[in-house]
Short mmCIF file of C-alpha atoms in Angstrom, two decimals:
data_model
loop_
_atom_site.label_atom_id
_atom_site.label_comp_id
_atom_site.label_asym_id
_atom_site.label_seq_id
_atom_site.Cartn_x
_atom_site.Cartn_y
_atom_site.Cartn_z
CA MET A 242 0.47 -0.35 0.16
CA GLY A 243 1.18 2.82 -0.84
CA PRO A 244 1.28 7.05 0.25
CA PRO A 245 -1.99 7.99 -0.08
CA ARG A 246 -3.07 10.14 -2.83
CA PHE A 247 -4.59 13.44 -1.96
CA TRP A 248 -0.99 13.72 0.24
CA ASN A 249 0.27 14.28 -3.97
CA LYS A 250 -2.09 16.95 -4.55
CA PRO A 251 -1.43 20.82 -5.13
CA ARG A 252 -3.21 22.21 -2.20
CA ALA A 253 -4.74 19.88 1.04
CA THR A 254 -7.76 17.82 -0.46
CA ALA A 255 -11.22 16.88 1.09
CA PRO A 256 -9.19 14.00 3.23
CA SER A 257 -6.59 16.72 4.41
CA LYS A 258 -8.88 18.56 5.93
CA LEU A 259 -10.18 15.76 8.75
CA LEU A 260 -6.43 15.08 9.56
CA MET A 261 -5.06 18.48 10.28
CA PRO A 262 -6.30 18.67 14.23
CA LEU A 263 -3.44 15.69 14.21
CA THR A 264 -1.31 16.90 12.70
CA ARG A 265 -0.56 19.01 15.94
CA ILE A 266 0.88 15.82 17.29
CA THR A 267 2.80 15.47 14.88
CA LEU A 268 4.10 18.66 15.26
CA ALA A 269 4.58 18.90 18.58
CA ILE A 270 6.65 15.72 18.46
CA GLY A 271 8.83 16.73 16.66
CA THR A 272 9.44 20.32 18.49
CA LEU A 273 10.09 18.53 21.66
CA ARG A 274 12.22 16.28 20.31
CA ARG A 275 15.01 19.09 18.96
CA ARG A 276 13.48 20.78 22.57
CA VAL A 277 15.60 17.82 24.59
CA SER A 278 17.95 16.52 22.26
CA ARG A 279 21.63 16.54 23.51
CA PRO A 280 23.35 15.65 20.39
CA LEU A 281 26.73 13.39 20.48
CA ARG A 282 29.46 15.50 18.80
CA VAL A 283 32.39 13.00 17.25
CA ASP A 284 35.57 14.25 15.91
CA VAL A 285 34.79 12.95 12.46
CA PRO A 286 33.19 14.91 10.18
CA VAL A 287 29.07 13.57 10.41
CA LEU A 288 27.19 13.74 6.39
CA CYS A 289 23.44 13.73 7.02
CA CYS A 290 20.81 12.82 4.13
CA GLY A 291 17.41 12.90 4.91
CA ASN A 292 14.80 14.05 3.82
CA LEU A 293 11.44 16.30 5.18
CA THR A 294 8.82 14.03 3.64
CA MET A 295 7.87 10.49 3.78
CA GLY A 296 9.54 8.76 2.06
CA GLY A 297 11.01 7.67 -1.30
CA ALA A 298 13.14 10.83 -1.84
CA GLY A 299 16.34 9.32 -3.04
CA LYS A 300 18.36 9.38 0.08
CA THR A 301 19.66 6.32 -0.29
CA THR A 302 20.73 7.08 -3.62
CA LEU A 303 22.14 9.73 -2.60
CA ALA A 304 24.21 8.22 0.27
CA LEU A 305 25.17 5.33 -1.98
CA ASP A 306 27.25 8.04 -4.62
CA LEU A 307 28.16 9.89 -2.09
CA GLY A 308 29.51 6.87 -0.08
CA ARG A 309 30.72 5.97 -3.10
CA ARG A 310 32.77 9.42 -4.30
CA LEU A 311 34.07 9.31 -1.02
CA LEU A 312 35.55 5.88 -1.16
CA THR A 313 37.87 6.38 -4.47
CA GLN A 314 39.19 9.25 -2.51
CA GLY A 315 40.64 7.19 -0.63
CA HIS A 316 38.62 7.86 2.47
CA ARG A 317 36.34 5.30 4.86
CA PRO A 318 32.64 6.26 4.68
CA HIS A 319 30.73 4.00 7.20
CA PHE A 320 26.94 3.95 6.70
CA LEU A 321 24.90 4.56 9.68
CA THR A 322 20.65 3.73 9.44
CA ARG A 323 17.85 2.98 11.26
CA GLY A 324 17.71 -0.42 9.22
CA TYR A 325 13.95 0.17 8.93
CA GLY A 326 12.01 -3.16 8.22
CA GLY A 327 14.86 -5.73 10.30
CA ARG A 328 13.89 -7.14 13.12
CA HIS A 329 16.94 -6.32 14.70
CA ARG A 330 16.85 -3.86 17.36
CA SER A 331 19.85 -3.25 18.93
CA ALA A 332 23.48 -1.42 16.86
CA LEU A 333 24.88 -3.25 15.20
CA ARG A 334 27.25 -4.34 11.87
CA VAL A 335 25.52 -5.24 8.92
CA GLU A 336 26.90 -8.66 7.47
CA PRO A 337 25.75 -9.16 3.86
CA LEU A 338 26.93 -12.66 4.15
CA LEU A 339 25.42 -13.60 7.60
CA HIS A 340 21.99 -11.46 7.92
CA THR A 341 18.88 -11.03 5.16
CA ALA A 342 16.40 -8.03 4.72
CA ARG A 343 14.84 -10.09 8.09
CA ASP A 344 16.87 -9.36 9.99
CA VAL A 345 18.32 -5.31 9.13
CA GLY A 346 15.85 -3.88 6.16
CA ASP A 347 16.52 -4.20 2.87
CA GLU A 348 18.38 -0.55 2.41
CA PRO A 349 20.65 -1.54 4.04
CA LEU A 350 21.72 -4.82 2.69
CA LEU A 351 22.58 -1.91 -0.04
CA LEU A 352 25.03 0.18 2.38
CA ALA A 353 26.33 -2.89 3.10
CA ALA A 354 28.08 -3.51 -0.83
CA VAL A 355 29.40 -0.73 -1.09
CA ALA A 356 31.34 0.29 2.80
CA PRO A 357 30.70 -1.33 6.21
CA THR A 358 27.17 0.08 7.70
CA TRP A 359 25.78 -0.39 11.25
CA VAL A 360 21.79 0.04 12.11
CA GLY A 361 20.68 1.16 15.34
CA ARG A 362 18.33 3.85 16.35
CA ASN A 363 20.55 5.76 18.59
CA ARG A 364 22.81 7.09 15.74
CA ALA A 365 25.47 8.13 18.71
CA GLU A 366 25.72 4.49 19.00
CA THR A 367 26.64 3.20 16.25
CA ALA A 368 28.50 6.50 15.58
CA GLN A 369 31.59 5.30 18.27
CA LEU A 370 31.62 1.84 17.07
CA ALA A 371 31.43 2.46 13.64
CA ILE A 372 34.34 5.04 14.53
CA ALA A 373 35.60 2.67 16.85
CA ALA A 374 35.93 0.12 13.89
CA GLY A 375 37.69 2.86 12.06
CA ALA A 376 35.73 5.93 9.58
CA ASP A 377 36.73 8.30 8.93
CA CYS A 378 33.79 9.75 8.48
CA LEU A 379 30.15 8.96 8.70
CA ILE A 380 26.96 8.84 5.81
CA LEU A 381 23.89 9.43 7.89
CA ASP A 382 20.88 7.31 5.64
CA ASP A 383 18.20 9.10 6.65
CA GLY A 384 18.34 11.02 10.54
CA LEU A 385 17.55 14.95 9.31
CA GLN A 386 15.05 15.03 12.42
CA ASN A 387 16.73 12.80 14.50
CA GLY A 388 18.94 14.79 17.29
CA THR A 389 21.47 12.02 18.60
CA LEU A 390 24.65 12.71 16.91
CA HIS A 391 25.70 16.24 15.71
CA GLN A 392 25.48 16.18 12.06
CA THR A 393 28.24 18.59 10.38
CA MET A 394 26.24 18.91 7.50
CA ARG A 395 22.47 18.60 6.46
CA ILE A 396 21.39 17.39 2.81
CA VAL A 397 18.08 17.79 1.95
CA THR A 398 16.74 15.61 -0.69
CA VAL A 399 13.06 15.79 -2.59
CA ASP A 400 12.46 14.20 -5.12
CA GLY A 401 11.05 17.12 -8.46
CA GLU A 402 8.45 15.33 -9.08
CA THR A 403 6.31 15.15 -5.85
CA GLY A 404 8.33 18.32 -4.04
CA PHE A 405 7.39 18.70 -0.93
CA GLY A 406 3.23 16.89 -2.09
CA ASN A 407 0.52 19.35 -0.79
CA GLY A 408 1.73 20.71 2.04
CA GLN A 409 0.90 19.45 4.52
CA LEU A 410 2.13 17.84 8.00
CA PHE A 411 1.56 13.92 8.93
CA PRO A 412 -1.24 12.14 8.23
CA ALA A 413 -2.71 15.36 6.57
CA GLY A 414 0.10 14.88 3.93
CA PRO A 415 3.45 13.40 3.88
CA LEU A 416 5.61 15.97 5.05
CA ARG A 417 7.46 15.00 8.98
CA GLU A 418 8.06 18.69 9.62
CA ARG A 419 7.36 22.23 8.14
CA PRO A 420 9.82 22.93 5.95
CA THR A 421 10.68 26.03 7.58
CA ASP A 422 12.16 24.28 10.63
CA GLY A 423 14.12 21.79 8.39
CA LEU A 424 15.35 24.02 5.30
CA ALA A 425 16.95 26.04 8.26
CA ARG A 426 18.93 23.63 9.50
CA ALA A 427 20.34 22.39 5.41
CA ASP A 428 22.73 22.93 4.47
CA ALA A 429 22.10 21.96 0.54
CA VAL A 430 18.62 21.01 -1.57
CA ILE A 431 19.48 18.67 -3.84
CA MET A 432 16.26 17.57 -5.92
CA ILE A 433 16.23 14.33 -7.63
CA GLY A 434 14.48 14.60 -11.40
CA THR A 435 13.46 17.55 -12.88
CA ASP A 436 11.26 20.43 -10.63
CA GLN A 437 7.57 19.06 -11.42
CA THR A 438 5.89 21.29 -8.57
CA GLY A 439 7.55 24.29 -8.92
CA LEU A 440 9.69 24.17 -5.36
CA LEU A 441 12.56 24.88 -6.37
CA ALA A 442 11.23 28.70 -6.62
CA THR A 443 10.30 28.83 -3.18
CA LEU A 444 13.19 28.10 -1.12
CA PRO A 445 15.07 29.89 0.66
CA SER A 446 18.34 31.86 -1.79
CA GLY A 447 21.17 31.01 0.73
CA ILE A 448 20.96 27.86 0.69
CA PRO A 449 22.98 25.77 -2.32
CA THR A 450 20.51 24.81 -4.63
CA LEU A 451 21.27 21.23 -6.93
CA GLN A 452 20.62 18.36 -9.36
CA ALA A 453 20.50 14.73 -10.25
CA THR A 454 18.24 12.68 -12.36
CA LEU A 455 18.24 8.76 -11.28
CA ILE A 456 19.34 6.94 -14.42
CA PRO A 457 19.49 3.24 -14.91
CA GLY A 458 22.40 1.07 -15.09
CA PRO A 459 24.46 -0.19 -17.85
CA GLU A 460 21.91 -3.73 -17.58
CA ILE A 461 19.82 -1.67 -19.06
CA ARG A 462 21.10 -2.03 -23.26
CA ARG A 463 20.75 -5.56 -22.95
CA LEU A 464 16.82 -5.53 -22.63
CA LEU A 465 16.39 -3.25 -25.74
CA GLY A 466 14.47 -5.14 -27.23
CA ARG A 467 12.86 -7.75 -24.94
CA ARG A 468 9.76 -9.00 -23.22
CA VAL A 469 9.72 -7.36 -19.57
CA VAL A 470 7.39 -7.68 -16.82
CA ALA A 471 8.63 -5.09 -14.27
CA PHE A 472 7.99 -5.67 -10.28
CA ALA A 473 8.98 -2.95 -7.59
CA GLY A 474 8.04 -3.32 -3.40
CA LEU A 475 9.02 0.42 -3.09
CA ALA A 476 7.34 3.89 -1.66
CA ARG A 477 7.03 4.47 -5.31
CA PRO A 478 6.83 2.38 -8.22
CA ALA A 479 5.71 4.43 -10.83
CA LYS A 480 8.59 5.80 -10.59
CA PHE A 481 10.37 2.57 -11.06
CA PHE A 482 8.61 1.74 -14.06
CA THR A 483 9.00 5.68 -15.32
CA THR A 484 12.88 5.30 -15.43
CA LEU A 485 12.67 1.98 -17.04
CA THR A 486 10.32 3.37 -20.10
CA ASP A 487 12.92 6.11 -20.53
CA ALA A 488 15.01 4.21 -21.50
CA GLY A 489 12.99 2.82 -24.03
CA ILE A 490 12.34 -0.27 -22.67
CA GLN A 491 8.63 -1.06 -22.50
CA PRO A 492 6.84 -3.61 -20.05
CA ILE A 493 3.78 -5.46 -21.15
CA ARG A 494 2.96 -5.58 -17.18
CA CYS A 495 4.09 -3.83 -14.07
CA ILE A 496 3.40 -5.12 -10.45
CA SER A 497 3.64 -2.53 -7.46
CA PHE A 498 4.35 -3.97 -4.18
CA PRO A 499 3.98 -1.76 -1.41
CA ASP A 500 7.66 -0.33 0.28
CA HIS A 501 9.27 -3.04 2.19
CA HIS A 502 7.24 -5.36 0.61
CA ARG A 503 8.63 -9.02 2.35
CA TYR A 504 8.39 -11.62 -1.15
CA THR A 505 6.07 -14.23 0.54
CA HIS A 506 5.99 -17.86 -1.76
CA ARG A 507 2.83 -17.31 -3.05
CA ASP A 508 4.34 -13.92 -4.45
CA LEU A 509 6.91 -15.28 -6.02
CA GLU A 510 5.20 -18.50 -8.04
CA ARG A 511 3.22 -16.17 -9.55
CA LEU A 512 5.96 -14.49 -10.87
CA ALA A 513 7.86 -17.11 -11.79
CA THR A 514 4.49 -18.35 -13.57
CA LEU A 515 4.59 -15.45 -15.87
CA ARG A 516 8.10 -15.77 -16.27
CA ARG A 517 7.86 -19.09 -17.12
CA ASN A 518 3.83 -18.76 -19.66
CA SER A 519 4.55 -15.30 -20.95
CA GLY A 520 8.20 -16.27 -22.09
CA VAL A 521 8.81 -13.13 -20.61
CA THR A 522 12.29 -11.65 -18.67
CA LEU A 523 11.49 -10.54 -15.03
CA LEU A 524 12.63 -7.09 -13.69
CA THR A 525 13.01 -5.42 -10.12
CA THR A 526 14.95 -3.56 -8.09
CA ALA A 527 18.27 -3.63 -6.44
CA LYS A 528 16.43 -2.72 -3.30
CA ASP A 529 13.97 -5.40 -4.43
CA ALA A 530 16.40 -8.43 -5.44
CA VAL A 531 17.99 -8.54 -1.55
CA LYS A 532 15.14 -9.08 -0.65
CA LEU A 533 14.92 -12.71 -2.60
CA PRO A 534 15.46 -15.49 -2.19
CA PRO A 535 18.37 -17.38 -4.21
CA TRP A 536 16.19 -19.85 -6.19
CA PHE A 537 14.34 -16.33 -7.35
CA ARG A 538 16.81 -14.39 -7.89
CA ASP A 539 18.84 -16.05 -10.77
CA GLN A 540 15.34 -15.82 -12.43
CA VAL A 541 14.96 -11.85 -12.64
CA THR A 542 17.39 -9.51 -13.73
CA VAL A 543 18.41 -6.56 -11.06
CA ILE A 544 17.80 -3.27 -12.92
CA SER A 545 20.77 -0.81 -10.30
CA VAL A 546 20.72 3.23 -10.41
CA GLU A 547 22.51 5.70 -10.69
CA LEU A 548 22.16 9.45 -9.98
CA LEU A 549 22.95 12.04 -13.52
CA TRP A 550 23.85 15.20 -11.92
CA ALA A 551 24.00 18.54 -13.21
CA ASP A 552 27.06 19.65 -13.23
CA PRO A 553 29.35 16.78 -12.98
CA GLU A 554 31.36 18.70 -10.61
CA ALA A 555 28.23 20.27 -7.45
CA PRO A 556 29.16 16.70 -5.78
CA THR A 557 32.66 17.43 -5.65
CA ARG A 558 32.37 20.99 -4.13
CA LEU A 559 29.46 19.46 -1.83
CA LEU A 560 32.11 16.79 -0.03
CA ALA A 561 35.48 19.21 -0.13
CA ARG A 562 32.58 21.07 1.92
CA LEU A 563 32.15 18.21 4.64
CA TRP A 564 36.03 18.26 5.05
CA SER A 565 36.73 22.17 5.58
CA GLY A 566 33.80 21.97 8.08
CA THR A 567 31.92 24.80 6.61
#
């Protein structure tokens, strides 16, 4: 089940207005967290890739991109993440050969394929473990609203198609906090995709804004001309399907599952039968692939996504600011 459609309407609709009284709870919780937080300061730079809305803005893709760049620069980044959907509650390091998505969540497994990754609600705790293990910088995948760890640089990711949705706090809209509050703490805004809501023109002039586009990985070229069925369990699966069509792949069918969906045996048998009976190639995302059992994963082509920056030098300048502490 995806986010309510009324969240991404240009303005508040009747369902949103009915829920507006409940937004006071969201506002109160956020205000209280900021007042009581005592963030731990550590001796290494901390980069937060977060967002102001519920899910689907591209923060994990951004974290992966910047993590790879730090590695090529000779740094030793470690990722910190909550591990949404995992059953482990205590802080631990993700071991891809040992842990499954059921253990630690799907996104931590993607991050751990690039650099050491730690899961845990308390970022101060996992930060100390990562530093003790040799990290010389930390990347928070999400955590903009988490006050346990001091952040050297905060990046707000925004989906170009939906922006801030209807502009309302949860549950009347997709916002985790008021944009004025979140942007006041931001060091940069990165819009992923084209600005379809006119949001960029409304942002404070003092915040650097960068733009990037999601593009499929090189494996997409081998699929041109094939009959394919695409499936995905994301906050907005349509983004993945649109990425395919933009690359020249026209799926004969697109199957959506909820975000962080745990694939059941029935789900997999349904997809496997579709593949056998229709003679198609099954496509899915890297985030979905880590949740598939080996017997089924071999039947699926995994499409990775990358960031194509409007200004290729922008991420280098951004990371230089992280290390200068400005």
